[in-house]
PDB file of C-alpha atoms in Angstrom:
ATOM      1  CA  MET Z  26     -12.411  -6.298  27.807  1.00 57.00           C
ATOM      2  CA  ILE Z  27     -15.213  -3.787  29.716  1.00 61.00           C
ATOM      3  CA  ARG Z  28     -13.535  -1.219  31.931  1.00 65.00           C
ATOM      4  CA  SER Z  29     -16.322   0.472  34.114  1.00 69.00           C
ATOM      5  CA  ILE Z  30     -16.252   1.683  37.859  1.00 73.00           C
ATOM      6  CA  TYR Z  31     -18.828  -1.274  38.395  1.00 70.00           C
ATOM      7  CA  HIS Z  32     -16.082  -4.471  37.197  1.00 71.00           C
ATOM      8  CA  ASP Z  33     -12.346  -1.682  37.722  1.00 80.00           C
ATOM      9  CA  THR Z  34     -13.143  -0.770  41.398  1.00 89.00           C
ATOM     10  CA  LEU Z  35     -14.059  -1.762  45.168  1.00 91.00           C
ATOM     11  CA  VAL Z  36     -16.728   0.282  46.807  1.00 92.00           C
ATOM     12  CA  SER Z  37     -16.957   0.078  50.623  1.00 93.00           C
ATOM     13  CA  VAL Z  38     -19.405   1.661  53.199  1.00 95.00           C
ATOM     14  CA  ILE Z  39     -16.099   3.022  55.677  1.00 95.00           C
ATOM     15  CA  THR Z  40     -18.796   3.950  58.638  1.00 95.00           C
ATOM     16  CA  THR Z  41     -22.458   6.063  58.534  1.00 95.00           C
ATOM     17  CA  LYS Z  42     -23.593   7.555  61.647  1.00 96.00           C
ATOM     18  CA  VAL Z  43     -26.683   8.962  61.664  1.00 96.00           C
ATOM     19  CA  ASP Z  44     -25.881  12.322  65.446  1.00 96.00           C
ATOM     20  CA  ALA Z  45     -22.290  13.290  64.447  1.00 96.00           C
ATOM     21  CA  ASP Z  46     -21.404  15.580  66.375  1.00 96.00           C
ATOM     22  CA  ASP Z  47     -18.283  17.572  68.456  1.00 97.00           C
ATOM     23  CA  GLU Z  48     -15.451  14.043  67.837  1.00 97.00           C
ATOM     24  CA  VAL Z  49     -12.983  12.328  65.956  1.00 97.00           C
ATOM     25  CA  ILE Z  50     -14.661   9.677  63.849  1.00 97.00           C
ATOM     26  CA  THR Z  51     -12.133   6.711  63.674  1.00 95.00           C
ATOM     27  CA  PRO Z  52     -13.231   4.101  61.499  1.00 91.00           C
ATOM     28  CA  SER Z  53     -11.782   0.807  63.210  1.00 84.00           C
ATOM     29  CA  ALA Z  54     -11.506  -0.812  59.656  1.00 88.00           C
ATOM     30  CA  GLY Z  55      -9.446   0.372  56.864  1.00 94.00           C
ATOM     31  CA  VAL Z  56      -9.287  -0.969  53.525  1.00 97.00           C
ATOM     32  CA  ASP Z  57      -7.036  -3.657  52.520  1.00 96.00           C
ATOM     33  CA  MET Z  58      -5.068  -2.418  49.554  1.00 96.00           C
ATOM     34  CA  THR Z  59      -3.380  -5.846  48.405  1.00 95.00           C
ATOM     35  CA  GLY Z  60      -4.477  -5.982  44.231  1.00 93.00           C
ATOM     36  CA  PHE Z  61      -5.677  -2.630  44.728  1.00 94.00           C
ATOM     37  CA  ASP Z  62      -3.489   0.629  43.038  1.00 95.00           C
ATOM     38  CA  GLY Z  63      -4.823   3.367  45.070  1.00 96.00           C
ATOM     39  CA  VAL Z  64      -8.564   4.182  47.452  1.00 97.00           C
ATOM     40  CA  ALA Z  65     -10.275   7.654  46.718  1.00 97.00           C
ATOM     41  CA  PHE Z  66     -12.616   8.097  50.118  1.00 97.00           C
ATOM     42  CA  VAL Z  67     -15.606   9.586  49.657  1.00 97.00           C
ATOM     43  CA  CYS Z  68     -17.349  11.377  52.751  1.00 98.00           C
ATOM     44  CA  VAL Z  69     -21.201  13.313  52.341  1.00 98.00           C
ATOM     45  CA  ALA Z  70     -22.081  15.409  55.772  1.00 97.00           C
ATOM     46  CA  GLY Z  71     -25.186  16.478  55.870  1.00 96.00           C
ATOM     47  CA  LYS Z  72     -26.730  19.386  55.290  1.00 96.00           C
ATOM     48  CA  GLY Z  73     -28.836  22.251  57.813  1.00 94.00           C
ATOM     49  CA  GLU Z  74     -25.836  24.383  59.621  1.00 93.00           C
ATOM     50  CA  VAL Z  75     -22.415  25.701  58.555  1.00 95.00           C
ATOM     51  CA  GLY Z  76     -19.323  23.991  59.146  1.00 95.00           C
ATOM     52  CA  SER Z  77     -16.209  23.109  58.916  1.00 97.00           C
ATOM     53  CA  LEU Z  78     -14.768  19.861  58.705  1.00 98.00           C
ATOM     54  CA  SER Z  79     -11.685  17.854  58.125  1.00 98.00           C
ATOM     55  CA  MET Z  80     -10.587  14.524  56.809  1.00 98.00           C
ATOM     56  CA  LYS Z  81      -6.882  12.355  57.114  1.00 98.00           C
ATOM     57  CA  ALA Z  82      -5.779   9.747  55.895  1.00 98.00           C
ATOM     58  CA  GLN Z  83      -3.575   6.686  58.423  1.00 98.00           C
ATOM     59  CA  GLN Z  84      -1.786   3.870  57.342  1.00 98.00           C
ATOM     60  CA  ASP Z  85      -1.113   0.745  58.838  1.00 97.00           C
ATOM     61  CA  THR Z  86       0.681  -2.587  58.286  1.00 97.00           C
ATOM     62  CA  ASP Z  87      -1.946  -4.223  60.459  1.00 95.00           C
ATOM     63  CA  SER Z  88      -5.760  -4.093  60.060  1.00 95.00           C
ATOM     64  CA  ALA Z  89      -6.300  -3.377  63.527  1.00 95.00           C
ATOM     65  CA  PHE Z  90      -4.814   0.155  62.784  1.00 96.00           C
ATOM     66  CA  GLY Z  91      -2.071  -0.627  66.366  1.00 94.00           C
ATOM     67  CA  THR Z  92       0.121   1.746  64.766  1.00 96.00           C
ATOM     68  CA  ALA Z  93      -1.512   4.023  62.472  1.00 96.00           C
ATOM     69  CA  ALA Z  94       0.368   6.643  61.629  1.00 97.00           C
ATOM     70  CA  ASP Z  95      -1.202   9.539  59.874  1.00 98.00           C
ATOM     71  CA  LEU Z  96       0.135   9.994  55.819  1.00 98.00           C
ATOM     72  CA  GLU Z  97       2.171  13.182  55.116  1.00 98.00           C
ATOM     73  CA  GLY Z  98       0.346  16.125  53.922  1.00 97.00           C
ATOM     74  CA  THR Z  99      -3.295  14.529  53.707  1.00 98.00           C
ATOM     75  CA  ALA Z 100      -5.287  16.321  55.868  1.00 97.00           C
ATOM     76  CA  THR Z 101      -8.600  18.357  53.906  1.00 97.00           C
ATOM     77  CA  SER Z 102     -10.873  20.177  54.780  1.00 97.00           C
ATOM     78  CA  PHE Z 103     -14.271  20.401  53.665  1.00 97.00           C
ATOM     79  CA  ALA Z 104     -18.048  22.931  54.711  1.00 97.00           C
ATOM     80  CA  THR Z 105     -21.450  21.733  54.979  1.00 96.00           C
ATOM     81  CA  ALA Z 106     -23.935  24.919  54.669  1.00 96.00           C
ATOM     82  CA  VAL Z 107     -27.373  25.798  55.931  1.00 95.00           C
ATOM     83  CA  ALA Z 108     -28.867  24.323  52.090  1.00 96.00           C
ATOM     84  CA  ALA Z 109     -25.540  22.078  51.053  1.00 95.00           C
ATOM     85  CA  ASP Z 110     -24.420  18.918  51.893  1.00 96.00           C
ATOM     86  CA  GLY Z 111     -20.420  18.559  52.542  1.00 97.00           C
ATOM     87  CA  ILE Z 112     -18.298  16.345  50.312  1.00 97.00           C
ATOM     88  CA  CYS Z 113     -14.799  15.582  50.296  1.00 97.00           C
ATOM     89  CA  VAL Z 114     -12.959  12.992  48.445  1.00 98.00           C
ATOM     90  CA  LEU Z 115      -9.460  12.137  49.346  1.00 98.00           C
ATOM     91  CA  ASP Z 116      -7.606   9.992  47.483  1.00 98.00           C
ATOM     92  CA  ILE Z 117      -4.513   7.466  48.488  1.00 98.00           C
ATOM     93  CA  TYR Z 118      -2.863   6.625  45.958  1.00 97.00           C
ATOM     94  CA  GLN Z 119       0.137   3.316  46.419  1.00 97.00           C
ATOM     95  CA  PRO Z 120       0.293   4.152  50.096  1.00 97.00           C
ATOM     96  CA  GLN Z 121       3.251   2.278  51.548  1.00 97.00           C
ATOM     97  CA  GLU Z 122       1.682  -0.238  53.938  1.00 97.00           C
ATOM     98  CA  ARG Z 123      -1.074  -2.769  53.317  1.00 98.00           C
ATOM     99  CA  TYR Z 124      -4.010  -0.718  55.137  1.00 98.00           C
ATOM    100  CA  VAL Z 125      -5.425   2.611  54.305  1.00 98.00           C
ATOM    101  CA  ARG Z 126      -8.530   4.477  56.798  1.00 98.00           C
ATOM    102  CA  PRO Z 127      -9.322   8.033  56.858  1.00 98.00           C
ATOM    103  CA  VAL Z 128     -10.123   9.685  59.827  1.00 98.00           C
ATOM    104  CA  LEU Z 129     -12.844  12.361  59.438  1.00 98.00           C
ATOM    105  CA  THR Z 130     -13.242  15.254  62.191  1.00 98.00           C
ATOM    106  CA  VAL Z 131     -16.524  16.974  62.784  1.00 97.00           C
ATOM    107  CA  PRO Z 132     -16.808  19.897  64.457  1.00 97.00           C
ATOM    108  CA  ASP Z 133     -19.641  21.077  67.200  1.00 96.00           C
ATOM    109  CA  PHE Z 134     -22.726  21.676  64.596  1.00 94.00           C
ATOM    110  CA  SER Z 135     -26.024  22.862  67.038  1.00 94.00           C
ATOM    111  CA  THR Z 136     -27.531  19.542  66.098  1.00 94.00           C
ATOM    112  CA  ALA Z 137     -25.757  16.699  65.019  1.00 95.00           C
ATOM    113  CA  ARG Z 138     -25.745  15.568  61.129  1.00 95.00           C
ATOM    114  CA  PRO Z 139     -25.762  12.665  59.499  1.00 97.00           C
ATOM    115  CA  ILE Z 140     -22.045  11.394  58.215  1.00 97.00           C
ATOM    116  CA  SER Z 141     -21.211   9.260  55.348  1.00 97.00           C
ATOM    117  CA  ILE Z 142     -17.754   7.783  54.630  1.00 97.00           C
ATOM    118  CA  ILE Z 143     -17.655   5.188  51.288  1.00 96.00           C
ATOM    119  CA  ALA Z 144     -14.265   3.915  50.362  1.00 96.00           C
ATOM    120  CA  ILE Z 145     -13.324   3.457  46.388  1.00 95.00           C
ATOM    121  CA  GLN Z 146     -10.697   1.109  45.610  1.00 95.00           C
ATOM    122  CA  TYR Z 147      -9.103   1.673  42.214  1.00 93.00           C
ATOM    123  CA  GLY Z 148      -6.737   0.142  40.454  1.00 90.00           C
ATOM    124  CA  ALA Z 149      -7.414  -3.605  40.337  1.00 86.00           C
ATOM    125  CA  ARG Z 150      -5.742  -5.837  39.048  1.00 83.00           C
ATOM    126  CA  GLU Z 151      -7.704  -8.807  38.593  1.00 77.00           C
ATOM    127  CA  MET Z 152     -11.592  -8.065  37.392  1.00 69.00           C
ATOM    128  CA  PRO Z 153     -13.958  -8.058  37.936  1.00 61.00           C
ATOM    129  CA  GLN Z 154     -14.603  -6.870  41.464  1.00 66.00           C
ATOM    130  CA  THR Z 155     -17.425  -7.721  43.304  1.00 70.00           C
ATOM    131  CA  ASN Z 156     -20.023  -5.168  43.990  1.00 74.00           C
ATOM    132  CA  THR Z 157     -23.648  -4.735  45.173  1.00 76.00           C
ATOM    133  CA  GLY Z 158     -25.845  -3.278  41.694  1.00 76.00           C
ATOM    134  CA  GLU Z 159     -26.452  -3.672  38.321  1.00 77.00           C
ATOM    135  CA  PHE Z 160     -23.538  -2.994  35.259  1.00 74.00           C
ATOM    136  CA  HIS Z 161     -25.527  -2.175  32.012  1.00 77.00           C
ATOM    137  CA  GLN Z 162     -24.073  -1.868  28.512  1.00 75.00           C
ATOM    138  CA  SER Z 163     -26.061   0.523  25.254  1.00 81.00           C
ATOM    139  CA  PRO Z 164     -29.412  -0.114  27.187  1.00 84.00           C
ATOM    140  CA  ASP Z 165     -31.907   0.791  25.223  1.00 87.00           C
ATOM    141  CA  GLU Z 166     -34.568   3.439  26.132  1.00 90.00           C
ATOM    142  CA  GLY Z 167     -37.792   2.346  27.482  1.00 86.00           C
ATOM    143  CA  THR Z 168     -38.683   1.062  30.765  1.00 87.00           C
ATOM    144  CA  ALA Z 169     -35.961   1.012  33.833  1.00 89.00           C
TER     145      ALA Z 169
END
């Protein structure tokens, strides 16, 4: 059996914002964990200014997140710098409820920063997963 991130995971964009500044970003949609063991939320915040961001995870039994609850101990912080993007990975393994989402707190920057959060669901019980992209096994050198 082929084992690769392309076949064994499901990658989706949770949110992208070009002008995040002094706000809490709470995506209305999270991920449905049916058929997966875990999810890693990867957040990237654009460089250009020093700032401290924080991310946590919430879960709910309903996809609308009407009764969303924070997951204990999941709050984590990361920073941007003048010359370096900020990146954070928040991994939730075997959540107790079906739907999970990230919540990102963005500081008051002097100039708004671009932010993206990607979800990588892993431990798929049914494969392969359908992702946009290509899989290559043992490619020869040459023109791409």
